Structure formats: structure tokens, C-alpha cells
PDB file of C-alpha atoms and ligand atoms in Angstrom:
ATOM      1  CA  MET A  10       0.000   0.000   0.000  1.00 94.00           C
ATOM      2  CA  ASN A  11       1.648   3.220  -1.221  1.00 97.00           C
ATOM      3  CA  PHE A  12       1.771   6.334   0.944  1.00 98.00           C
ATOM      4  CA  VAL A  13       3.149   9.883   0.880  1.00 98.00           C
ATOM      5  CA  LYS A  14       4.389  11.585   4.047  1.00 98.00           C
ATOM      6  CA  LEU A  15       3.606  15.306   4.263  1.00 98.00           C
ATOM      7  CA  GLU A  16       3.937  18.043   6.874  1.00 98.00           C
ATOM      8  CA  GLY A  17       2.427  21.440   7.519  1.00 98.00           C
ATOM      9  CA  LEU A  18       4.557  23.342  10.074  1.00 98.00           C
ATOM     10  CA  GLY A  19       5.659  20.017  11.529  1.00 98.00           C
ATOM     11  CA  ASN A  20       2.095  18.709  11.956  1.00 98.00           C
ATOM     12  CA  ASP A  21       2.669  15.572   9.941  1.00 98.00           C
ATOM     13  CA  PHE A  22       0.457  13.140   8.075  1.00 99.00           C
ATOM     14  CA  ILE A  23       0.599   9.867   6.192  1.00 98.00           C
ATOM     15  CA  LEU A  24      -1.478  10.193   3.027  1.00 98.00           C
ATOM     16  CA  PHE A  25      -3.110   7.309   1.148  1.00 98.00           C
ATOM     17  CA  ASP A  26      -4.848   7.769  -2.189  1.00 98.00           C
ATOM     18  CA  ALA A  27      -7.976   5.645  -2.727  1.00 98.00           C
ATOM     19  CA  LEU A  28      -8.250   7.025  -6.283  1.00 98.00           C
ATOM     20  CA  LYS A  29      -4.981   5.297  -7.195  1.00 97.00           C
ATOM     21  CA  ASP A  30      -5.005   2.222  -4.914  1.00 97.00           C
ATOM     22  CA  ASP A  31      -7.770  -0.147  -3.827  1.00 96.00           C
ATOM     23  CA  LEU A  32      -8.064   0.638  -0.106  1.00 97.00           C
ATOM     24  CA  SER A  33     -11.552  -0.820   0.355  1.00 96.00           C
ATOM     25  CA  ALA A  34     -10.327  -3.593   2.668  1.00 95.00           C
ATOM     26  CA  ILE A  35      -8.310  -1.290   4.941  1.00 97.00           C
ATOM     27  CA  ASN A  36      -9.638  -0.232   8.345  1.00 98.00           C
ATOM     28  CA  PHE A  37      -7.683   2.981   8.863  1.00 98.00           C
ATOM     29  CA  HIS A  38      -9.227   3.567  12.299  1.00 98.00           C
ATOM     30  CA  GLU A  39      -7.567   0.356  13.489  1.00 98.00           C
ATOM     31  CA  LEU A  40      -4.343   0.900  11.522  1.00 98.00           C
ATOM     32  CA  ALA A  41      -3.769   4.551  12.508  1.00 98.00           C
ATOM     33  CA  PRO A  42      -2.201   3.997  15.966  1.00 98.00           C
ATOM     34  CA  LYS A  43       0.382   1.564  14.529  1.00 98.00           C
ATOM     35  CA  LEU A  44       1.211   3.645  11.434  1.00 98.00           C
ATOM     36  CA  CYS A  45       1.431   6.866  13.473  1.00 98.00           C
ATOM     37  CA  ASN A  46       3.695   5.346  16.141  1.00 98.00           C
ATOM     38  CA  ARG A  47       7.108   7.029  15.808  1.00 98.00           C
ATOM     39  CA  HIS A  48       9.009   3.825  16.741  1.00 97.00           C
ATOM     40  CA  PHE A  49       6.946   0.873  15.547  1.00 96.00           C
ATOM     41  CA  GLY A  50       5.420   2.602  12.529  1.00 97.00           C
ATOM     42  CA  ILE A  51       6.029   5.447  10.079  1.00 98.00           C
ATOM     43  CA  GLY A  52       5.311   8.171  12.648  1.00 98.00           C
ATOM     44  CA  ALA A  53       2.734  10.950  12.222  1.00 98.00           C
ATOM     45  CA  ASP A  54       0.041  13.000  13.962  1.00 98.00           C
ATOM     46  CA  GLY A  55      -2.611  11.470  11.715  1.00 98.00           C
ATOM     47  CA  LEU A  56      -3.687  10.009   8.377  1.00 98.00           C
ATOM     48  CA  LEU A  57      -5.187  11.675   5.300  1.00 98.00           C
ATOM     49  CA  ILE A  58      -7.095   9.584   2.780  1.00 98.00           C
ATOM     50  CA  VAL A  59      -7.908  10.890  -0.717  1.00 98.00           C
ATOM     51  CA  ARG A  60     -11.326   9.694  -1.782  1.00 98.00           C
ATOM     52  CA  LYS A  61     -13.858  10.348  -4.527  1.00 98.00           C
ATOM     53  CA  SER A  62     -16.446  13.065  -3.904  1.00 98.00           C
ATOM     54  CA  GLU A  63     -19.818  13.580  -5.619  1.00 97.00           C
ATOM     55  CA  LYS A  64     -19.806  17.288  -4.650  1.00 97.00           C
ATOM     56  CA  ALA A  65     -16.180  18.414  -5.068  1.00 97.00           C
ATOM     57  CA  ASP A  66     -12.921  17.538  -6.828  1.00 96.00           C
ATOM     58  CA  PHE A  67     -11.896  15.295  -3.931  1.00 97.00           C
ATOM     59  CA  TYR A  68     -13.006  14.033  -0.517  1.00 98.00           C
ATOM     60  CA  MET A  69     -10.510  14.323   2.367  1.00 98.00           C
ATOM     61  CA  GLN A  70     -10.876  11.790   5.187  1.00 98.00           C
ATOM     62  CA  VAL A  71      -8.850  12.609   8.329  1.00 98.00           C
ATOM     63  CA  ILE A  72      -7.939  10.057  10.989  1.00 98.00           C
ATOM     64  CA  ASN A  73      -6.160  11.100  14.198  1.00 98.00           C
ATOM     65  CA  ALA A  74      -3.221   9.099  15.553  1.00 98.00           C
ATOM     66  CA  ASP A  75      -5.545   7.415  18.062  1.00 98.00           C
ATOM     67  CA  GLY A  76      -7.868   6.219  15.272  1.00 98.00           C
ATOM     68  CA  SER A  77     -10.625   8.785  15.893  1.00 98.00           C
ATOM     69  CA  GLU A  78     -12.067  10.705  12.933  1.00 98.00           C
ATOM     70  CA  PRO A  79     -12.265  14.510  13.268  1.00 98.00           C
ATOM     71  CA  GLN A  80     -14.428  16.765  11.123  1.00 97.00           C
ATOM     72  CA  MET A  81     -11.585  18.890   9.790  1.00 96.00           C
ATOM     73  CA  CYS A  82      -7.823  19.477   9.835  1.00 98.00           C
ATOM     74  CA  GLY A  83      -6.276  22.798   8.842  1.00 98.00           C
ATOM     75  CA  ASN A  84      -2.665  21.690   8.364  1.00 98.00           C
ATOM     76  CA  GLY A  85      -4.061  18.537   6.803  1.00 98.00           C
ATOM     77  CA  ILE A  86      -6.031  20.363   4.109  1.00 98.00           C
ATOM     78  CA  ARG A  87      -2.894  22.314   3.147  1.00 98.00           C
ATOM     79  CA  CYS A  88      -0.946  19.040   2.932  1.00 98.00           C
ATOM     80  CA  PHE A  89      -3.817  17.594   0.866  1.00 98.00           C
ATOM     81  CA  ALA A  90      -3.613  20.558  -1.533  1.00 97.00           C
ATOM     82  CA  ARG A  91       0.159  20.123  -1.826  1.00 97.00           C
ATOM     83  CA  TYR A  92      -0.272  16.418  -2.629  1.00 97.00           C
ATOM     84  CA  VAL A  93      -2.878  17.154  -5.309  1.00 96.00           C
ATOM     85  CA  TYR A  94      -0.670  19.886  -6.813  1.00 95.00           C
ATOM     86  CA  GLU A  95       2.328  17.546  -7.043  1.00 94.00           C
ATOM     87  CA  ASN A  96       0.422  14.452  -8.174  1.00 94.00           C
ATOM     88  CA  TYR A  97      -2.578  15.661 -10.185  1.00 93.00           C
ATOM     89  CA  ALA A  98      -1.304  17.903 -13.002  1.00 77.00           C
ATOM     90  CA  LYS A  99      -0.274  20.971 -10.992  1.00 82.00           C
ATOM     91  CA  LYS A 100      -3.802  21.949 -10.025  1.00 83.00           C
ATOM     92  CA  SER A 101      -3.383  24.826  -7.574  1.00 86.00           C
ATOM     93  CA  VAL A 102      -7.062  25.593  -6.939  1.00 91.00           C
ATOM     94  CA  ILE A 103      -9.148  22.606  -5.843  1.00 94.00           C
ATOM     95  CA  SER A 104     -12.369  21.892  -3.993  1.00 96.00           C
ATOM     96  CA  VAL A 105     -12.232  19.389  -1.161  1.00 97.00           C
ATOM     97  CA  GLU A 106     -15.268  17.916   0.581  1.00 98.00           C
ATOM     98  CA  THR A 107     -14.801  17.315   4.305  1.00 97.00           C
ATOM     99  CA  LEU A 108     -17.081  16.535   7.253  1.00 97.00           C
ATOM    100  CA  ALA A 109     -16.919  20.285   8.019  1.00 95.00           C
ATOM    101  CA  GLY A 110     -18.061  21.269   4.500  1.00 95.00           C
ATOM    102  CA  ILE A 111     -16.380  21.977   1.158  1.00 95.00           C
ATOM    103  CA  MET A 112     -13.005  23.717   1.446  1.00 95.00           C
ATOM    104  CA  LEU A 113     -11.208  25.613  -1.356  1.00 94.00           C
ATOM    105  CA  PRO A 114      -7.436  25.577  -0.742  1.00 97.00           C
ATOM    106  CA  VAL A 115      -5.395  27.707  -3.156  1.00 97.00           C
ATOM    107  CA  LEU A 116      -1.695  26.926  -3.591  1.00 96.00           C
ATOM    108  CA  ASP A 117       0.627  29.712  -4.757  1.00 95.00           C
ATOM    109  CA  PRO A 118       3.660  27.917  -6.256  1.00 90.00           C
ATOM    110  CA  LYS A 119       5.686  31.137  -6.291  1.00 93.00           C
ATOM    111  CA  ASN A 120       5.888  31.416  -2.507  1.00 93.00           C
ATOM    112  CA  ASN A 121       4.740  27.916  -1.497  1.00 93.00           C
ATOM    113  CA  ILE A 122       1.897  29.346   0.561  1.00 96.00           C
ATOM    114  CA  ILE A 123      -1.495  27.669   0.624  1.00 98.00           C
ATOM    115  CA  GLU A 124      -4.476  29.820   1.558  1.00 98.00           C
ATOM    116  CA  VAL A 125      -7.658  28.163   2.795  1.00 98.00           C
ATOM    117  CA  ASP A 126     -11.076  29.657   3.468  1.00 96.00           C
ATOM    118  CA  MET A 127     -11.864  27.762   6.678  1.00 97.00           C
ATOM    119  CA  GLY A 128     -15.460  28.926   6.824  1.00 96.00           C
ATOM    120  CA  GLU A 129     -17.336  30.528   9.734  1.00 97.00           C
ATOM    121  CA  PRO A 130     -16.509  29.805  13.382  1.00 98.00           C
ATOM    122  CA  ILE A 131     -19.232  28.092  15.413  1.00 98.00           C
ATOM    123  CA  LEU A 132     -19.799  29.631  18.852  1.00 98.00           C
ATOM    124  CA  GLU A 133     -23.146  28.209  19.978  1.00 98.00           C
ATOM    125  CA  PRO A 134     -22.154  25.872  22.868  1.00 98.00           C
ATOM    126  CA  ALA A 135     -24.431  23.012  21.747  1.00 98.00           C
ATOM    127  CA  ARG A 136     -22.748  23.024  18.302  1.00 98.00           C
ATOM    128  CA  VAL A 137     -19.121  23.213  19.498  1.00 98.00           C
ATOM    129  CA  PRO A 138     -20.072  21.048  21.471  1.00 98.00           C
ATOM    130  CA  VAL A 139     -19.416  22.200  25.044  1.00 98.00           C
ATOM    131  CA  LYS A 140     -21.602  22.020  28.144  1.00 98.00           C
ATOM    132  CA  PHE A 141     -22.259  25.690  28.871  1.00 98.00           C
ATOM    133  CA  SER A 142     -25.560  27.439  29.549  1.00 97.00           C
ATOM    134  CA  GLY A 143     -24.711  30.886  28.108  1.00 96.00           C
ATOM    135  CA  GLU A 144     -24.953  32.098  24.503  1.00 98.00           C
ATOM    136  CA  LYS A 145     -21.144  31.808  23.968  1.00 98.00           C
ATOM    137  CA  MET A 146     -18.468  30.369  26.239  1.00 98.00           C
ATOM    138  CA  LEU A 147     -15.981  33.252  26.668  1.00 98.00           C
ATOM    139  CA  ASN A 148     -13.300  33.181  29.391  1.00 98.00           C
ATOM    140  CA  ALA A 149     -15.424  30.750  31.456  1.00 98.00           C
ATOM    141  CA  PRO A 150     -13.600  29.437  34.570  1.00 98.00           C
ATOM    142  CA  VAL A 151     -13.114  25.650  34.435  1.00 98.00           C
ATOM    143  CA  PRO A 152     -11.428  23.890  37.373  1.00 97.00           C
ATOM    144  CA  VAL A 153      -9.085  21.074  36.296  1.00 97.00           C
ATOM    145  CA  LEU A 154      -6.645  19.223  38.583  1.00 97.00           C
ATOM    146  CA  ASP A 155      -5.077  21.914  40.824  1.00 97.00           C
ATOM    147  CA  GLN A 156      -5.816  24.853  38.510  1.00 97.00           C
ATOM    148  CA  THR A 157      -8.720  26.863  37.088  1.00 98.00           C
ATOM    149  CA  PHE A 158      -8.491  27.880  33.418  1.00 98.00           C
ATOM    150  CA  ALA A 159     -10.545  30.581  31.655  1.00 98.00           C
ATOM    151  CA  ILE A 160     -11.771  28.813  28.513  1.00 98.00           C
ATOM    152  CA  THR A 161     -13.266  30.205  25.303  1.00 99.00           C
ATOM    153  CA  ALA A 162     -14.990  27.499  23.242  1.00 98.00           C
ATOM    154  CA  VAL A 163     -14.913  27.698  19.426  1.00 98.00           C
ATOM    155  CA  SER A 164     -15.597  25.138  16.710  1.00 98.00           C
ATOM    156  CA  MET A 165     -13.988  25.269  13.252  1.00 98.00           C
ATOM    157  CA  GLY A 166     -15.897  22.145  12.398  1.00 98.00           C
ATOM    158  CA  ASN A 167     -13.968  20.490  15.234  1.00 98.00           C
ATOM    159  CA  PRO A 168     -14.087  21.513  18.920  1.00 98.00           C
ATOM    160  CA  HIS A 169     -11.501  23.796  20.560  1.00 98.00           C
ATOM    161  CA  GLY A 170     -10.978  25.128  24.073  1.00 99.00           C
ATOM    162  CA  VAL A 171      -8.817  28.285  23.904  1.00 99.00           C
ATOM    163  CA  ILE A 172      -6.955  29.532  26.985  1.00 99.00           C
ATOM    164  CA  PHE A 173      -4.917  32.748  27.254  1.00 98.00           C
ATOM    165  CA  VAL A 174      -1.919  32.626  29.597  1.00 98.00           C
ATOM    166  CA  ALA A 175       0.932  34.988  30.514  1.00 98.00           C
ATOM    167  CA  ASP A 176       3.674  32.578  29.395  1.00 98.00           C
ATOM    168  CA  VAL A 177       2.990  29.467  27.268  1.00 98.00           C
ATOM    169  CA  SER A 178       6.430  28.037  28.076  1.00 98.00           C
ATOM    170  CA  ALA A 179       5.372  27.780  31.731  1.00 98.00           C
ATOM    171  CA  VAL A 180       2.312  25.610  31.004  1.00 98.00           C
ATOM    172  CA  ASN A 181       2.552  21.854  31.572  1.00 98.00           C
ATOM    173  CA  VAL A 182       0.705  21.117  28.314  1.00 98.00           C
ATOM    174  CA  PRO A 183       0.885  17.302  28.510  1.00 98.00           C
ATOM    175  CA  VAL A 184      -0.780  17.350  31.946  1.00 98.00           C
ATOM    176  CA  TYR A 185      -3.378  20.092  31.596  1.00 98.00           C
ATOM    177  CA  GLY A 186      -3.950  19.621  27.861  1.00 98.00           C
ATOM    178  CA  ALA A 187      -4.693  15.942  28.333  1.00 98.00           C
ATOM    179  CA  ALA A 188      -6.975  16.603  31.324  1.00 98.00           C
ATOM    180  CA  LEU A 189      -8.937  19.258  29.426  1.00 98.00           C
ATOM    181  CA  GLU A 190      -9.127  17.217  26.191  1.00 98.00           C
ATOM    182  CA  THR A 191     -11.237  14.630  28.008  1.00 98.00           C
ATOM    183  CA  HIS A 192     -12.948  17.020  30.462  1.00 98.00           C
ATOM    184  CA  GLU A 193     -16.644  16.272  30.937  1.00 98.00           C
ATOM    185  CA  ILE A 194     -17.609  19.733  29.600  1.00 98.00           C
ATOM    186  CA  PHE A 195     -16.502  18.501  26.132  1.00 98.00           C
ATOM    187  CA  PRO A 196     -18.822  15.597  25.211  1.00 98.00           C
ATOM    188  CA  GLU A 197     -16.828  14.922  22.001  1.00 98.00           C
ATOM    189  CA  LYS A 198     -13.494  15.813  23.678  1.00 98.00           C
ATOM    190  CA  ALA A 199     -11.631  18.903  22.391  1.00 98.00           C
ATOM    191  CA  ASN A 200      -8.392  20.349  21.062  1.00 98.00           C
ATOM    192  CA  ILE A 201      -6.847  22.641  23.687  1.00 99.00           C
ATOM    193  CA  GLU A 202      -4.886  25.779  22.756  1.00 99.00           C
ATOM    194  CA  PHE A 203      -2.710  27.719  25.219  1.00 99.00           C
ATOM    195  CA  CYS A 204      -2.045  31.222  23.850  1.00 98.00           C
ATOM    196  CA  GLN A 205       0.223  34.083  24.882  1.00 98.00           C
ATOM    197  CA  ILE A 206      -0.590  37.563  23.585  1.00 98.00           C
ATOM    198  CA  LEU A 207       2.481  39.239  22.028  1.00 98.00           C
ATOM    199  CA  SER A 208       0.555  42.178  20.518  1.00 98.00           C
ATOM    200  CA  ARG A 209      -2.940  42.890  19.130  1.00 98.00           C
ATOM    201  CA  GLY A 210      -1.769  41.180  15.944  1.00 98.00           C
ATOM    202  CA  GLU A 211       0.401  38.323  17.179  1.00 98.00           C
ATOM    203  CA  ILE A 212       0.213  35.373  19.554  1.00 98.00           C
ATOM    204  CA  LYS A 213       2.402  32.476  20.578  1.00 98.00           C
ATOM    205  CA  MET A 214       0.479  29.191  20.822  1.00 98.00           C
ATOM    206  CA  ARG A 215       1.019  25.659  22.070  1.00 98.00           C
ATOM    207  CA  VAL A 216      -1.595  23.005  21.365  1.00 98.00           C
ATOM    208  CA  TRP A 217      -2.733  19.684  22.779  1.00 98.00           C
ATOM    209  CA  GLU A 218      -4.672  18.016  19.983  1.00 98.00           C
ATOM    210  CA  ARG A 219      -7.637  15.706  20.440  1.00 98.00           C
ATOM    211  CA  GLY A 220      -6.525  12.229  19.458  1.00 98.00           C
ATOM    212  CA  ALA A 221      -2.893  13.174  18.850  1.00 98.00           C
ATOM    213  CA  GLY A 222      -1.357  14.913  21.890  1.00 98.00           C
ATOM    214  CA  GLU A 223       0.922  17.955  21.787  1.00 98.00           C
ATOM    215  CA  THR A 224       1.730  18.763  18.167  1.00 98.00           C
ATOM    216  CA  LEU A 225       4.027  21.348  16.570  1.00 98.00           C
ATOM    217  CA  ALA A 226       1.082  23.131  14.956  1.00 98.00           C
ATOM    218  CA  CYS A 227      -2.703  23.009  14.577  1.00 98.00           C
ATOM    219  CA  GLY A 228      -4.426  24.888  11.768  1.00 98.00           C
ATOM    220  CA  THR A 229      -7.991  24.768  13.049  1.00 98.00           C
ATOM    221  CA  GLY A 230      -6.578  25.555  16.490  1.00 98.00           C
ATOM    222  CA  ALA A 231      -4.845  28.679  15.193  1.00 99.00           C
ATOM    223  CA  CYS A 232      -8.152  29.776  13.636  1.00 98.00           C
ATOM    224  CA  ALA A 233     -10.025  29.103  16.891  1.00 99.00           C
ATOM    225  CA  ALA A 234      -7.388  31.016  18.886  1.00 99.00           C
ATOM    226  CA  ALA A 235      -7.641  34.059  16.605  1.00 99.00           C
ATOM    227  CA  VAL A 236     -11.442  34.059  16.875  1.00 99.00           C
ATOM    228  CA  ALA A 237     -11.267  33.673  20.667  1.00 99.00           C
ATOM    229  CA  GLY A 238      -8.780  36.535  20.880  1.00 98.00           C
ATOM    230  CA  VAL A 239     -11.070  38.856  18.921  1.00 98.00           C
ATOM    231  CA  LEU A 240     -14.168  37.815  20.885  1.00 98.00           C
ATOM    232  CA  THR A 241     -12.455  38.490  24.211  1.00 98.00           C
ATOM    233  CA  GLY A 242     -11.045  41.855  23.097  1.00 98.00           C
ATOM    234  CA  ARG A 243      -7.398  40.782  23.060  1.00 98.00           C
ATOM    235  CA  LEU A 244      -6.739  40.675  19.295  1.00 98.00           C
ATOM    236  CA  ASP A 245      -7.505  42.509  16.065  1.00 98.00           C
ATOM    237  CA  ARG A 246      -8.834  40.425  13.161  1.00 98.00           C
ATOM    238  CA  ASP A 247      -5.516  39.780  11.348  1.00 98.00           C
ATOM    239  CA  VAL A 248      -3.364  37.546  13.513  1.00 98.00           C
ATOM    240  CA  THR A 249       0.112  36.060  13.138  1.00 99.00           C
ATOM    241  CA  VAL A 250       0.209  32.800  15.093  1.00 99.00           C
ATOM    242  CA  GLN A 251       3.653  31.651  16.231  1.00 98.00           C
ATOM    243  CA  LEU A 252       3.684  27.865  16.673  1.00 98.00           C
ATOM    244  CA  ALA A 253       6.520  25.518  17.551  1.00 98.00           C
ATOM    245  CA  GLY A 254       6.576  24.410  13.895  1.00 98.00           C
ATOM    246  CA  GLY A 255       6.375  27.868  12.340  1.00 98.00           C
ATOM    247  CA  ILE A 256       3.996  30.712  11.446  1.00 98.00           C
ATOM    248  CA  LEU A 257       0.343  30.711  10.362  1.00 98.00           C
ATOM    249  CA  LYS A 258      -1.454  33.860   9.194  1.00 98.00           C
ATOM    250  CA  ILE A 259      -5.109  33.963  10.234  1.00 98.00           C
ATOM    251  CA  SER A 260      -7.733  36.523   9.290  1.00 98.00           C
ATOM    252  CA  TRP A 261     -11.363  36.661  10.478  1.00 98.00           C
ATOM    253  CA  ASP A 262     -13.352  38.802   8.072  1.00 98.00           C
ATOM    254  CA  ALA A 263     -15.835  41.140   9.812  1.00 98.00           C
ATOM    255  CA  ASP A 264     -18.118  41.303   6.756  1.00 98.00           C
ATOM    256  CA  ASP A 265     -18.574  37.673   5.731  1.00 97.00           C
ATOM    257  CA  ASN A 266     -17.614  36.156   9.124  1.00 98.00           C
ATOM    258  CA  ARG A 267     -15.246  33.703   7.401  1.00 97.00           C
ATOM    259  CA  VAL A 268     -11.809  32.752   8.658  1.00 98.00           C
ATOM    260  CA  SER A 269      -8.873  32.386   6.273  1.00 98.00           C
ATOM    261  CA  MET A 270      -5.643  30.563   7.067  1.00 98.00           C
ATOM    262  CA  SER A 271      -2.344  30.805   5.153  1.00 98.00           C
ATOM    263  CA  GLY A 272       0.750  28.680   5.563  1.00 98.00           C
ATOM    264  CA  PRO A 273       3.086  26.156   3.944  1.00 98.00           C
ATOM    265  CA  ALA A 274       2.870  22.385   3.397  1.00 98.00           C
ATOM    266  CA  PHE A 275       5.367  19.999   1.809  1.00 97.00           C
ATOM    267  CA  GLN A 276       5.802  16.406   0.745  1.00 98.00           C
ATOM    268  CA  VAL A 277       8.642  14.752   2.681  1.00 98.00           C
ATOM    269  CA  PHE A 278       8.912  11.214   1.311  1.00 98.00           C
ATOM    270  CA  LYS A 279       7.007   8.392  -0.404  1.00 98.00           C
ATOM    271  CA  GLY A 280       6.924   4.774   0.645  1.00 98.00           C
ATOM    272  CA  GLU A 281       5.065   1.485   0.839  1.00 97.00           C
ATOM    273  CA  VAL A 282       3.358   0.044   3.897  1.00 96.00           C
ATOM    274  CA  VAL A 283       4.115  -3.658   4.372  1.00 92.00           C
ATOM    275  CA  LEU A 284       0.990  -5.000   6.083  1.00 80.00           C
TER     276      LEU A 284
HETATM  277  N1  LIG B 322      -6.907  16.632  16.247  1.00 55.41           N
HETATM  278  C1  LIG B 322      -7.945  17.381  15.561  1.00 55.41           C
HETATM  279  C2  LIG B 322      -7.880  17.104  14.048  1.00 55.41           C
HETATM  280  C3  LIG B 322      -6.606  17.637  13.437  1.00 55.41           C
HETATM  281  C4  LIG B 322      -6.551  19.128  13.568  1.00 55.41           C
HETATM  282  C5  LIG B 322      -5.187  19.754  13.368  1.00 55.41           C
HETATM  283  N2  LIG B 322      -4.115  18.872  13.014  1.00 55.41           N
HETATM  284  C6  LIG B 322      -5.284  20.910  12.403  1.00 55.41           C
HETATM  285  O1  LIG B 322      -4.274  21.237  11.749  1.00 55.41           O
HETATM  286  O2  LIG B 322      -6.373  21.544  12.340  1.00 55.41           O
HETATM  287  C7  LIG B 322      -9.331  16.973  16.077  1.00 55.41           C
HETATM  288  O3  LIG B 322      -9.480  15.833  16.540  1.00 55.41           O
HETATM  289  O4  LIG B 322     -10.250  17.815  15.979  1.00 55.41           O
END
């Protein structure tokens, strides 16, 4: 079974193409933990599977390292666009159906930046989903272990809990990220972003991803963090997000309410899985 390894700011994925190979017998939910293991497998934060779509050029299926299937993946859709550009006749504008809707990544080969319209943020607690009685969950205190975090809940098709702190390097992300990921307020679990304000146009962010752990970058998380920063009065609408793996540019348009994300993605190597 052929695969391509790709990365977007160090958030890395193993891509399989069901349009080129017969993958009908493969259970990727079961296979993901082994393939994503960085010692016993290839190593990755998740899988991307290229599939046929009736509504768009392609369908992108995302599987987290733990085998769970999220609605959307921001770094993943940029990697998907890079793969299509390199392997399907240099198409730089494509439509991709996902569980979060149809996305339109645009790859600029001159500067290797891929821009994606990530759609509108979802703030209604029941649709994030998060257990919260108010209209929007902004800076709500949530006790976890020996701390209390002020959480802003945003969905970009997948759930995020955004927390603003004075110094992200001082946060024990593996402990508190993991505890919040599975906190009972998030019935479908959540991705947890810890953000440090550098200016009204720039943040530093660390992320604990649902189903993957701490990663070097999270595209939907960067979008959720920018939206949370605007909603809580900390940020303007154009935000540079500094991640361990590099920089994402996020913009939340006041007129159409849509969030755009720009950043790189590259193929790293190709190989064959020996099952
Ligand atoms: N772990 C996420 C999916 C991948 C999101 C992240 N890799 C991104 O770039 O958006 C979730 O379960 O919602």
C-alpha cells in the first residue's frame, strides 16, 4: 500500500490515495495507531485519505493518531492541496469535501503558501459542542486538577478550548492539555490551545490536539485562537500565530464572518506500507 508523508509546520500526516489504490479492505481507524507510532510505525500526527467526492474535486478523510475521525484538519487540508498539486497535473485551486463542509485551498507555487477559506466559526455551545448554559463560552472558569483555566470554546468544524496565559512556556501542556481534552464539559473531547498575547496582531500558541497529543502546529486551532482573541477583546482580526513548527497567518473577516488561514505544506517522502 503506497503512501506519501507530508507536513504542515511540523504537523505531519501519512497520506493514502484511494483514487490510485484499492483501499476498500483497509480499516484505517484500526491501523492509525500503529502507522502513526514514531518507533513501531512510520510516525505521524494522523492520516489523510484521498477519496472520490460527488460534490467536489476530492473528498478528504482525516484520521487522528488514536484512530478517531475529526471533522476537519487545517494543516491537513494544506498538505492535501500540496499532494494534489504535485500528483494531479499541478492543479493549484481545488475543492475538497470534508465533514466540516467543502473547502477551497489555493496553492501559490511562487511562494509555497497555501491559503484556505476555513469557513465561519461556530460559537453556539451546543454546536461546538461544550456544556455551557450561556450564549457563547468566553473566558469561562473551568477547574481542572489543581488549577482553574478561563476557557473560550470555538468550533472550526472540530471543537476547541482556547486559553490565554501569561507565558505558554510555563504551562505543563501534557498534563493540563490531556486533562482538558477529556474534560466532561466537552462531550466529544476537544483540542486545547494555550495562547500568549504578544501584541494585538500576534500570539504564541502551544496546542494539545484531540486524538494526537501535543503537536508542533494546529491549523484549526490557530483559527479558533484568533477568533477567541477577537471575541475576548485581546486581538484585532488579522493575527500572526507563532507555533513551535512555524507561522500561520489567520484573518477573520468582519463582513462575511469567514476565517482564512495561510501557511506552507510539503511532501517529505514516499513509501510502501508492508501489512
Ligand atoms: N486533532 C484534531 C484534528 C486535526 C486538527 C489539526 N491537526 C489541524 O491542523 O487543524 C481533532 O481531533 O479535531
